[in-house]
Short mmCIF file of C-alpha atoms in Angstrom, two decimals:
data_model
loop_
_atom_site.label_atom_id
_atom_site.label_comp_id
_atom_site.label_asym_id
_atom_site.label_seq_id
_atom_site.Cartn_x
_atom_site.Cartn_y
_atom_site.Cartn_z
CA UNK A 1377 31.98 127.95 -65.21
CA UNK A 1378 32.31 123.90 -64.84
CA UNK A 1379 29.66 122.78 -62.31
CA UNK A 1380 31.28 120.23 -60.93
CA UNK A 1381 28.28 119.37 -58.15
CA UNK A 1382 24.60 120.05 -58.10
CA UNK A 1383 22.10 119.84 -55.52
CA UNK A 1384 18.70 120.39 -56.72
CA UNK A 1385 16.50 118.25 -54.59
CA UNK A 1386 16.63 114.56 -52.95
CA UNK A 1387 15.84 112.55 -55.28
CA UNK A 1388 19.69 110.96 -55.69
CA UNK A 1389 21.56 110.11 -52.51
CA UNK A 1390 25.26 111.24 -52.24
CA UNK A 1391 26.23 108.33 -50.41
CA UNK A 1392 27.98 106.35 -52.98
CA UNK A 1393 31.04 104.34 -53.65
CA UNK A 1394 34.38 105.63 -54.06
CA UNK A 1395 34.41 104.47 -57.47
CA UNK A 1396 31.02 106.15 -57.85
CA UNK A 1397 32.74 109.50 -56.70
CA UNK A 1398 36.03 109.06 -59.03
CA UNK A 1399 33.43 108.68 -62.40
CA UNK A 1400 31.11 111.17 -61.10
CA UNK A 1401 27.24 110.08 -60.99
CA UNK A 1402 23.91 111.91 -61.58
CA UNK A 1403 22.41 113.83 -64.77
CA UNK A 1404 23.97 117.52 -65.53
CA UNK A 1405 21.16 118.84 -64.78
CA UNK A 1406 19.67 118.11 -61.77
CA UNK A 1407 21.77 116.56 -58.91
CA UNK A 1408 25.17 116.02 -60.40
CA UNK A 1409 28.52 115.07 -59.40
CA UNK A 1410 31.18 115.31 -62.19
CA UNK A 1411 33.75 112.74 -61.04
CA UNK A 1412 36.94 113.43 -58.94
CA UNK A 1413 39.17 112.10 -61.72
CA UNK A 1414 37.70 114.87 -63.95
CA UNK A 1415 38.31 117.38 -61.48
CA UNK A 1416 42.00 116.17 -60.95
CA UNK A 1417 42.73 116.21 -64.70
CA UNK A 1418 41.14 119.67 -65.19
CA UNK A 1419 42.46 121.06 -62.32
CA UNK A 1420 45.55 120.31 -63.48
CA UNK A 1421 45.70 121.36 -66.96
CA UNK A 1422 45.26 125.14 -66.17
CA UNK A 1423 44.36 127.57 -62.76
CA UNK A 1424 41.16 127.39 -61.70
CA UNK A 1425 39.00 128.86 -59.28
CA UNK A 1426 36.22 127.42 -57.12
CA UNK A 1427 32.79 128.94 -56.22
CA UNK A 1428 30.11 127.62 -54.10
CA UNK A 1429 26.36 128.86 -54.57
CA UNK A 1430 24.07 127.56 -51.71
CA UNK A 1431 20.44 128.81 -51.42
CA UNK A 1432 20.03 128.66 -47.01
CA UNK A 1433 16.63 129.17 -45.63
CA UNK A 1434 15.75 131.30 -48.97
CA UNK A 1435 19.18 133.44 -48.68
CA UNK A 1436 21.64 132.52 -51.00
CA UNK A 1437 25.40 133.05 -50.13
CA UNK A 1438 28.46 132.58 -52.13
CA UNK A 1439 32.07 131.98 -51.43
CA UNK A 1440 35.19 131.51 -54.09
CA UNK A 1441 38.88 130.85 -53.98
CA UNK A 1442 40.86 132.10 -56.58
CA UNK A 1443 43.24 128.22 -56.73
CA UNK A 1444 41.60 125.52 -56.50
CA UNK A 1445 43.21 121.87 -57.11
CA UNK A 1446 42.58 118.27 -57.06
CA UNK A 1447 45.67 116.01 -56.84
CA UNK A 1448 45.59 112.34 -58.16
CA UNK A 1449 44.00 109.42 -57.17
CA UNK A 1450 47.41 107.87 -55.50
CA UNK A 1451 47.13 111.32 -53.15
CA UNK A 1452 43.44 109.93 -52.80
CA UNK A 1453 42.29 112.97 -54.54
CA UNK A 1454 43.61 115.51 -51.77
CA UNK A 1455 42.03 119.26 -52.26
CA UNK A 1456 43.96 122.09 -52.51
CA UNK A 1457 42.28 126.02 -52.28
CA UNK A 1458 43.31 129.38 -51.62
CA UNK A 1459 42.50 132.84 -51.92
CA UNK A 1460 38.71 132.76 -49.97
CA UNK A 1461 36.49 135.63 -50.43
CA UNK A 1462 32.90 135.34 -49.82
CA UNK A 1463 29.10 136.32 -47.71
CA UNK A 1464 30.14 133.91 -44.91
CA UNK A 1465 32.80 131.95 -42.98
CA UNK A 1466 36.07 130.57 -45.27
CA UNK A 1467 33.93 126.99 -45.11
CA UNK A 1468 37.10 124.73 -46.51
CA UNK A 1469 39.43 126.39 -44.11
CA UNK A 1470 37.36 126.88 -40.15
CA UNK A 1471 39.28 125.98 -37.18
CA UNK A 1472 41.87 123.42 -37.78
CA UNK A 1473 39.94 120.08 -36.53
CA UNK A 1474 37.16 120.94 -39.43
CA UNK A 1475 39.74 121.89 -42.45
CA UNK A 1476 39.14 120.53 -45.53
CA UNK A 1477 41.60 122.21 -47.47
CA UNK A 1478 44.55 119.69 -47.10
CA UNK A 1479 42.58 116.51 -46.81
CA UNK A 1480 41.72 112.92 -49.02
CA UNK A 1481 38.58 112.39 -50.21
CA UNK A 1482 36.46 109.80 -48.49
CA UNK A 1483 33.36 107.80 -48.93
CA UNK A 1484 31.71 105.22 -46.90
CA UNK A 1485 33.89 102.17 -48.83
CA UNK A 1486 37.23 104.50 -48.67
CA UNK A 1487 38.45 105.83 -45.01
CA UNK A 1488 40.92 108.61 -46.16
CA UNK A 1489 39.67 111.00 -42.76
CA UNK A 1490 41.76 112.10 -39.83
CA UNK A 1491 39.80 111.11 -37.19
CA UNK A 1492 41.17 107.61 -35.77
CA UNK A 1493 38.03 106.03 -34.19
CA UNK A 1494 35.45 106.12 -36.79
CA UNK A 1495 35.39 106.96 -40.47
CA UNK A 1496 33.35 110.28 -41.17
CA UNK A 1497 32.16 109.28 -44.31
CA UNK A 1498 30.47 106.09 -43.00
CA UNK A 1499 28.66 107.96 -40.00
CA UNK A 1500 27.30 111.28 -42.42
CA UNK A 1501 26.74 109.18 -45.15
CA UNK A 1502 28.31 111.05 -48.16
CA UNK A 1503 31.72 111.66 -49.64
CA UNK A 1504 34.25 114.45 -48.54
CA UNK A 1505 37.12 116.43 -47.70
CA UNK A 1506 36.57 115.07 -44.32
CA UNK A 1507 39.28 115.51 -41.88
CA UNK A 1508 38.05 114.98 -38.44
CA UNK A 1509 34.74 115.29 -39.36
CA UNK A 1510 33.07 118.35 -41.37
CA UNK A 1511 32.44 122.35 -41.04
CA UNK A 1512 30.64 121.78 -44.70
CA UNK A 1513 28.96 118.12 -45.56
CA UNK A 1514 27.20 119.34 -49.26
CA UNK A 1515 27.54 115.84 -50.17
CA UNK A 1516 25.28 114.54 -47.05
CA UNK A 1517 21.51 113.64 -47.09
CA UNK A 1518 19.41 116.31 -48.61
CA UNK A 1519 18.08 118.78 -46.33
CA UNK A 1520 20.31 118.25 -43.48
#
């Protein structure tokens, strides 16, 4: 496995710079994000899969596509996934107004969203898939 985001407490805010996103920010070890350029370039030098492990009030769940893509920065580092199997709802994929399979990634200094009025990224503070709006926001303020 390639963690490729890590969420271990608050200590580091997600809501960075699109630059800051593209290089990745953080320390590998605690709360971590390992750069959307990486994830383009390895996602595109072989098939990869894509699992997310998040610990909810003390319950952990876990869902995983078998594909799992980043395109370049010129697509504004659009995410691609399929095959979802997993211990709750297909999170990248619920109702078609909260998809984020599909979408440009966004950040507060980048408006890449779907929704026309107001940029997502801006108003929840973090970086994302976003298209109008979120059914996942990992990225957003700790805790929430």
């Amino acid at each position: 496995w390639i963690v490729i985001q890590q969420r271990v407490d608050g200590s580091l805010s997600f809501n960075q710079s699109w630059n800051a996103y593209k290089t990745g920010f953080g320390t590998h070890y605690k709360n971590f994000w390992l750069g959307l350029e990486k994830m383009h370039q390895l996602t595109t030098s072989a098939d990869y899969s894509l699992r997310f492990e998040v610990l909810i009030n003390g319950v952990w769940y876990s869902d995983e596509y078998d594909h799992f893509k980043i395109n370049s920065e010129p697509e504004k580092y659009s995410l691609n996934v399929s095959g979802y199997s997993g211990s709750k709802d297909d999170i990248l994929n619920y109702q078609t107004a909260y998809f984020h399979n599909g979408m440009k990634f966004s950040t507060p200094d980048q408006d890449n969203d779907q929704y026309v009025n107001h940029s997502c990224a801006l108003k929840y503070s973090s970086g994302n898939w976003f298209n109008k709006c979120y059914y996942q926001n990992l990225n957003g303020p700790y805790g929430s």
